[in-house]
Coordinates of C-alpha atoms and ligand atoms in Angstrom, one line a residue:
M1190 CA 120.2 113.3 83.9
I1191 CA 116.5 113.8 84.7
K1192 CA 115.4 117.3 83.7
V1193 CA 113.3 119.0 86.4
I1194 CA 111.2 122.2 86.6
V1195 CA 110.1 123.5 90.0
N1196 CA 106.7 125.1 90.3
G1197 CA 106.2 127.4 93.3
A1198 CA 109.9 128.3 93.3
Y1199 CA 109.5 131.3 95.6
G1200 CA 107.6 129.4 98.3
R1201 CA 109.0 128.0 101.6
M1202 CA 109.1 124.5 100.1
G1203 CA 110.0 125.7 96.6
R1204 CA 113.2 127.3 97.7
T1205 CA 114.4 124.2 99.6
V1206 CA 113.5 122.0 96.7
L1207 CA 115.5 124.2 94.3
N1208 CA 118.5 123.8 96.5
A1209 CA 118.1 120.0 96.7
V1210 CA 117.6 119.5 93.0
I1211 CA 120.6 121.7 92.2
N1212 CA 122.8 119.6 94.5
D1213 CA 121.6 116.2 93.2
P1214 CA 124.0 114.8 90.6
E1215 CA 121.2 112.8 88.8
L1216 CA 118.9 115.8 88.4
E1217 CA 119.2 118.9 86.2
L1218 CA 117.2 122.0 87.1
V1219 CA 116.0 123.4 83.8
G1220 CA 113.2 125.7 84.9
A1221 CA 111.6 127.5 87.8
V1222 CA 108.0 128.9 87.8
D1223 CA 106.1 131.1 90.3
V1224 CA 103.3 133.8 90.2
I1225 CA 106.0 136.4 90.4
G1226 CA 109.0 135.9 88.0
G1227 CA 112.3 137.6 87.3
A1228 CA 114.6 136.6 90.1
D1229 CA 117.3 133.9 89.6
S1230 CA 117.1 130.6 91.3
G1231 CA 120.5 131.2 93.0
E1232 CA 119.2 134.3 94.7
I1233 CA 116.1 132.7 96.2
S1234 CA 117.6 129.3 97.0
G1235 CA 121.0 130.5 98.3
N1236 CA 122.6 128.1 95.8
K1237 CA 124.4 129.9 93.0
K1238 CA 125.2 126.8 91.0
N1239 CA 123.5 126.7 87.5
A1240 CA 121.3 129.7 88.3
I1241 CA 118.2 130.1 86.1
V1242 CA 115.5 132.8 85.9
V1243 CA 112.1 132.2 87.5
E1244 CA 109.3 132.4 84.9
T1245 CA 105.6 133.0 85.3
D1246 CA 104.1 131.0 82.4
L1247 CA 104.0 127.3 83.3
T1248 CA 102.9 126.1 79.8
K1249 CA 105.6 128.1 78.0
A1250 CA 108.2 126.8 80.4
L1251 CA 107.1 123.2 79.9
I1252 CA 107.2 123.5 76.1
E1253 CA 110.5 125.4 75.9
K1254 CA 112.5 123.6 78.7
K1255 CA 111.2 120.1 77.9
P1256 CA 111.6 118.8 81.5
D1257 CA 110.9 115.1 82.4
V1258 CA 109.5 116.1 85.7
M1259 CA 107.5 119.0 87.2
I1260 CA 107.8 119.3 91.0
D1261 CA 104.8 121.2 92.4
F1262 CA 104.7 122.9 95.8
T1263 CA 102.2 125.7 95.1
Q1264 CA 98.8 126.2 96.6
P1265 CA 95.6 124.1 97.0
Q1266 CA 93.6 126.2 94.5
A1267 CA 96.4 126.1 91.9
V1268 CA 97.7 122.6 92.0
F1269 CA 95.0 120.8 90.1
Q1270 CA 95.3 122.9 86.9
N1271 CA 99.2 122.8 87.2
V1272 CA 99.1 119.0 87.2
I1273 CA 96.7 118.8 84.2
T1274 CA 98.9 121.2 82.3
A1275 CA 102.0 119.2 83.0
L1276 CA 100.3 115.9 81.9
E1277 CA 98.9 117.5 78.7
N1278 CA 102.5 118.4 77.9
K1279 CA 103.7 114.8 78.8
V1280 CA 105.7 116.0 81.8
S1281 CA 105.4 113.8 84.9
P1282 CA 104.2 115.8 88.0
V1283 CA 105.7 115.1 91.4
V1284 CA 103.2 116.8 93.7
G1285 CA 103.6 117.9 97.3
T1286 CA 100.9 120.5 97.3
T1287 CA 98.1 119.3 99.5
G1288 CA 94.3 119.9 99.2
L1289 CA 93.4 117.9 96.1
S1290 CA 90.0 116.4 96.4
D1291 CA 89.2 112.7 95.5
A1292 CA 87.2 113.9 92.5
E1293 CA 90.3 115.9 91.3
K1294 CA 92.6 112.9 91.8
E1295 CA 90.2 110.8 89.7
I1296 CA 90.4 113.3 86.8
I1297 CA 94.2 113.4 87.2
R1298 CA 94.3 109.6 87.0
E1299 CA 92.2 109.7 83.8
T1300 CA 94.4 112.4 82.3
S1301 CA 97.6 110.6 83.2
E1302 CA 96.3 107.5 81.4
K1303 CA 95.1 109.5 78.4
F1304 CA 98.5 111.1 77.9
D1305 CA 100.4 108.0 79.0
T1306 CA 102.3 110.1 81.5
P1307 CA 102.8 108.9 85.1
V1308 CA 102.1 111.2 88.1
F1309 CA 103.1 110.9 91.7
I1310 CA 101.4 112.6 94.7
A1311 CA 102.5 112.5 98.3
P1312 CA 100.7 114.3 101.1
N1313 CA 103.9 113.9 103.1
F1314 CA 107.4 113.3 101.7
A1315 CA 109.1 112.7 105.1
I1316 CA 110.0 109.1 105.6
G1317 CA 109.2 109.3 109.4
A1318 CA 105.7 110.5 108.5
V1319 CA 105.2 107.6 106.1
L1320 CA 106.3 105.1 108.8
M1321 CA 103.9 106.8 111.3
M1322 CA 101.0 106.1 108.9
L1323 CA 102.0 102.5 108.2
V1324 CA 102.5 101.8 112.0
S1325 CA 99.2 103.5 112.8
K1326 CA 97.4 101.2 110.4
Q1327 CA 98.9 98.2 112.1
I1328 CA 98.1 99.4 115.6
A1329 CA 94.5 100.2 114.7
K1330 CA 93.8 96.5 114.1
Y1331 CA 94.3 96.0 117.8
M1332 CA 93.4 99.4 119.2
P1333 CA 90.6 100.7 117.0
D1334 CA 89.7 103.8 119.1
V1335 CA 92.0 106.6 117.7
E1336 CA 92.1 110.4 117.3
I1337 CA 94.6 112.4 115.2
I1338 CA 96.1 115.8 116.2
E1339 CA 98.0 117.5 113.4
L1340 CA 100.0 120.7 114.1
H1341 CA 101.3 123.1 111.4
H1342 CA 102.7 126.6 111.0
D1343 CA 100.0 129.3 110.7
K1344 CA 100.7 130.0 107.0
K1345 CA 99.2 126.7 106.0
L1346 CA 96.1 127.2 103.8
D1347 CA 94.3 123.9 104.0
A1348 CA 92.9 121.9 107.0
P1349 CA 93.1 119.1 107.9
S1350 CA 96.5 118.3 106.5
G1351 CA 96.9 115.8 103.7
T1352 CA 98.8 113.6 106.1
A1353 CA 96.0 113.5 108.7
E1354 CA 93.5 112.7 105.9
L1355 CA 95.6 109.9 104.5
T1356 CA 96.3 108.5 108.0
A1357 CA 92.6 108.4 108.7
K1358 CA 91.9 106.7 105.4
M1359 CA 94.6 104.1 106.0
I1360 CA 93.3 103.4 109.5
A1361 CA 89.7 103.2 108.2
E1362 CA 90.8 100.4 105.9
V1363 CA 91.5 98.1 108.8
R1364 CA 89.0 99.0 111.5
E1365 CA 85.2 98.7 111.8
S1366 CA 83.5 102.1 111.3
H1367 CA 82.2 103.3 114.7
Q1368 CA 81.5 106.5 116.6
Q1369 CA 83.9 107.3 119.4
G1370 CA 83.2 109.1 122.7
H1371 CA 80.0 109.0 124.7
P1372 CA 77.0 108.3 122.4
N1373 CA 75.1 111.2 124.1
E1374 CA 78.1 113.7 124.0
V1375 CA 77.1 117.3 123.3
E1376 CA 79.4 119.8 121.6
K1377 CA 78.9 123.0 123.6
M1378 CA 81.2 124.9 121.2
D1379 CA 81.2 124.3 117.4
H1380 CA 83.6 121.6 116.2
V1381 CA 85.2 121.2 119.6
R1382 CA 85.4 117.4 119.0
G1383 CA 87.2 118.0 115.7
A1384 CA 86.4 116.7 112.2
N1385 CA 84.8 113.3 111.9
Y1386 CA 86.3 110.8 109.4
D1387 CA 84.5 107.5 109.6
G1388 CA 84.3 108.0 113.4
I1389 CA 88.0 109.0 113.7
R1390 CA 88.3 112.5 115.1
I1391 CA 90.9 114.9 113.5
H1392 CA 92.1 118.1 115.2
S1393 CA 94.1 120.8 113.4
V1394 CA 96.4 123.2 115.3
R1395 CA 97.8 126.3 113.5
L1396 CA 100.5 128.2 115.3
P1397 CA 103.7 130.1 114.5
G1398 CA 106.7 128.1 115.5
Y1399 CA 105.5 124.8 114.1
V1400 CA 106.7 123.2 110.8
A1401 CA 104.7 119.9 110.3
H1402 CA 103.8 117.6 113.2
Q1403 CA 101.2 114.9 113.9
E1404 CA 100.2 112.7 116.9
V1405 CA 98.1 109.6 116.5
I1406 CA 96.6 108.6 119.8
F1407 CA 95.2 105.2 120.4
G1408 CA 93.1 104.4 123.5
G1409 CA 92.4 101.0 125.0
L1410 CA 91.3 99.6 128.4
G1411 CA 93.5 101.3 131.0
Q1412 CA 96.1 102.4 128.4
T1413 CA 96.9 104.8 125.6
L1414 CA 99.6 104.6 122.9
T1415 CA 100.8 107.7 121.1
I1416 CA 102.8 107.8 117.9
R1417 CA 104.2 111.2 117.1
H1418 CA 106.2 112.5 114.1
D1419 CA 107.9 115.9 113.9
S1420 CA 109.3 117.6 110.8
T1421 CA 111.5 120.2 112.4
G1422 CA 112.8 121.5 109.1
R1423 CA 111.7 121.4 105.4
D1424 CA 114.9 119.4 104.7
S1425 CA 113.0 116.4 106.1
F1426 CA 110.9 116.3 102.9
M1427 CA 113.8 116.5 100.4
P1428 CA 115.0 112.8 100.2
G1429 CA 111.4 111.8 99.4
V1430 CA 111.0 114.5 96.8
L1431 CA 114.3 113.5 95.1
L1432 CA 113.4 109.8 95.2
A1433 CA 110.1 110.5 93.6
C1434 CA 111.7 112.5 90.8
K1435 CA 114.0 109.5 90.0
K1436 CA 111.2 106.9 90.2
V1437 CA 108.1 108.7 88.7
R1438 CA 108.8 107.9 85.1
S1439 CA 108.9 104.2 85.8
L1440 CA 105.4 104.2 87.4
K1441 CA 102.1 103.8 85.6
G1442 CA 99.1 106.2 85.9
L1443 CA 98.5 107.9 89.3
T1444 CA 100.5 106.8 92.4
V1445 CA 99.6 108.3 95.8
G1446 CA 101.9 108.0 98.9
L1447 CA 105.6 107.7 99.4
D1448 CA 105.1 104.2 100.9
K1449 CA 104.5 103.0 97.3
L1450 CA 108.1 103.9 96.4
L1451 CA 109.8 102.1 99.4
D1452 CA 111.2 98.6 99.0
Ligands
NAP2466 P1 104.1 128.8 100.1 O1 105.3 129.3 100.9 O2 102.8 129.6 100.1 O3 104.6 128.6 98.6 C1 103.7 128.4 97.5 C2 104.4 129.2 96.4 O4 103.6 128.8 95.2 C3 104.2 130.7 96.6 O5 105.4 131.3 96.1 C4 103.0 131.0 95.7 O6 103.1 132.4 95.2 C5 103.3 130.1 94.5 N1 102.1 129.8 93.7 C6 100.8 130.0 94.0 N2 100.0 129.7 92.9 C7 100.8 129.4 91.9 C8 100.7 129.0 90.6 N3 99.4 128.9 90.0 N4 101.7 128.8 89.8 C9 103.0 128.9 90.3 N5 103.2 129.2 91.6 C10 102.2 129.5 92.4 O7 103.7 127.3 100.6 P2 104.6 126.2 101.2 O8 104.7 126.2 102.6 O9 105.9 126.1 100.3 O10 103.7 124.9 100.8 C11 103.3 124.6 99.5 C12 102.4 123.4 99.5 O11 103.1 122.2 99.8 C13 101.2 123.5 100.5 O12 100.1 122.9 100.0 C14 101.7 122.6 101.7 O13 100.7 122.0 102.4 C15 102.5 121.6 100.9 N6 103.5 120.8 101.6 C16 103.6 119.5 101.4 C17 104.6 118.7 101.9 C18 104.7 117.3 101.6 O14 105.6 116.6 102.1 N7 103.9 116.8 100.6 C19 105.5 119.3 102.9 C20 105.4 120.7 103.1 C21 104.4 121.4 102.5 P3 102.2 133.5 96.0 O15 102.7 133.5 97.4 O16 102.5 134.8 95.3 O17 100.8 133.1 95.9

């Protein structure tokens, strides 16, 4: 059994993750942490099996519960320190929280190597989203003019989404950097053309009613091609999270992206 602690247990993702871990026969939920403690995991996840009390002190929980893996779905401003704390306690982080900068990921890589403890980060744990990114990278070789529209619920704290950022990075690996649109175009309202990643425009929509969605639109002579992925429920992320928990201890250092775990 792989012992798991869930950080961010009260959150929208945390609750779904608790339920998924409890139901997986290869995983054992040994701890749950959030800013507010006290409630039992059964109460917040709706799954009364093996209920445990939510704690507030991550370091204490890591030392006392001795998990193999810490799943983190917290907040952009908290995730970096959580990951470092887990690594210093030789617990492997499986990280879904988005918003980590490249500089922070580099420090995480170094800390992971220093403590000989692997860490896994995925901006998107949904298999469909991973396939969208891989297919987009292929298409961009032949249709290099591309824009990304990501759409999320209005409680999301960071923009653009980690998925949009990773999609743009993957596309940039295979296409020549170039500016898109008319060379003399003028933005009559600030940021109306979206963010600019190596010439690829990224647009972020935040509205109630959405979960997590993304369109990658390619334009060519007399044609467009649109790839769209929709996570209509948080369950879509669970198979990827559970797979990462089972595989992370066999990895080395820092691994980013669910595609690295697929055969
Ligand atoms: P959420 O509902 O705000 O949940 C985050 C939870 O973490 C809240 O209960 C929050 O408490 C708690 N928290 C904040 N700081 C903490 C800390 N230092 N220690 C422990 N707990 C802490 O957010 P969500 O919708 O579940 O999303 C969480 C993250 O996952 C976001 O970054 C989101 O973008 C990301 N996400 C990733 C994927 C993926 O596939 N990788 C999928 C969906 C979402 P308070 O509310 O009291 O601050």
